């Protein structure tokens, strides 16, 4: 019998509602940056692009973490 997987809680250093960098979002979610890129390429994760920078909205990170709308 395995223990239940804990749901990530918001990082105390990340303001609620502000977008996440790919590296920060992947680290918070416990997935690789490549896996997050695959989800983005498949259209399962919405992102905002500012120049070359790719940001993941806070709502998307919470949805993936299972603790948001």
XYZ file of C-alpha atoms in Angstrom:
69
model
C 0.000 0.000 0.000
C 1.519 3.317 -1.005
C 1.163 6.675 0.678
C -1.010 9.292 -1.031
C 0.825 11.771 -3.218
C 0.958 15.174 -1.511
C -0.572 18.099 -3.389
C 1.922 20.941 -3.833
C 1.164 24.080 -1.862
C 1.895 27.565 -3.196
C 5.493 28.604 -2.816
C 5.922 31.277 -0.146
C 8.337 33.111 -2.454
C 6.001 33.102 -5.466
C 3.237 35.733 -5.361
C -0.223 34.312 -6.022
C -1.495 35.296 -9.457
C 1.866 36.133 -11.026
C 3.119 34.065 -13.989
C 5.745 31.352 -13.588
C 8.896 30.758 -15.618
C 9.073 27.320 -17.235
C 11.827 26.210 -14.870
C 9.977 27.403 -11.755
C 6.685 25.852 -12.889
C 8.326 22.524 -13.734
C 10.171 22.438 -10.404
C 7.019 23.279 -8.453
C 5.018 20.610 -10.296
C 7.751 17.993 -9.939
C 8.113 17.412 -13.692
C 10.935 18.012 -16.121
C 11.105 21.141 -18.228
C 10.886 18.916 -21.315
C 7.652 17.332 -20.069
C 6.175 20.788 -19.528
C 7.232 21.726 -23.081
C 5.434 18.622 -24.376
C 2.243 19.655 -22.580
C 2.543 23.151 -24.068
C 3.162 21.775 -27.580
C 0.117 19.493 -27.220
C -2.037 22.492 -26.279
C -2.742 21.197 -22.763
C -1.034 24.155 -21.064
C -1.661 27.785 -22.000
C 1.370 30.090 -21.977
C 2.187 33.731 -22.600
C 5.162 34.645 -24.754
C 6.995 37.923 -24.243
C 9.780 38.057 -26.783
C 11.718 34.842 -26.264
C 10.452 34.412 -22.718
C 7.704 31.860 -22.073
C 5.576 32.322 -18.952
C 3.001 29.949 -17.511
C -0.007 31.680 -15.914
C -0.530 30.958 -12.226
C -3.988 29.542 -13.011
C -2.438 26.935 -15.335
C 0.118 25.876 -12.720
C -2.630 25.521 -10.100
C -4.792 23.529 -12.531
C -1.921 21.135 -13.254
C -1.146 20.822 -9.549
C -4.763 19.893 -8.900
C -5.423 22.658 -6.398
C -7.088 25.279 -8.547
C -9.785 25.913 -11.074
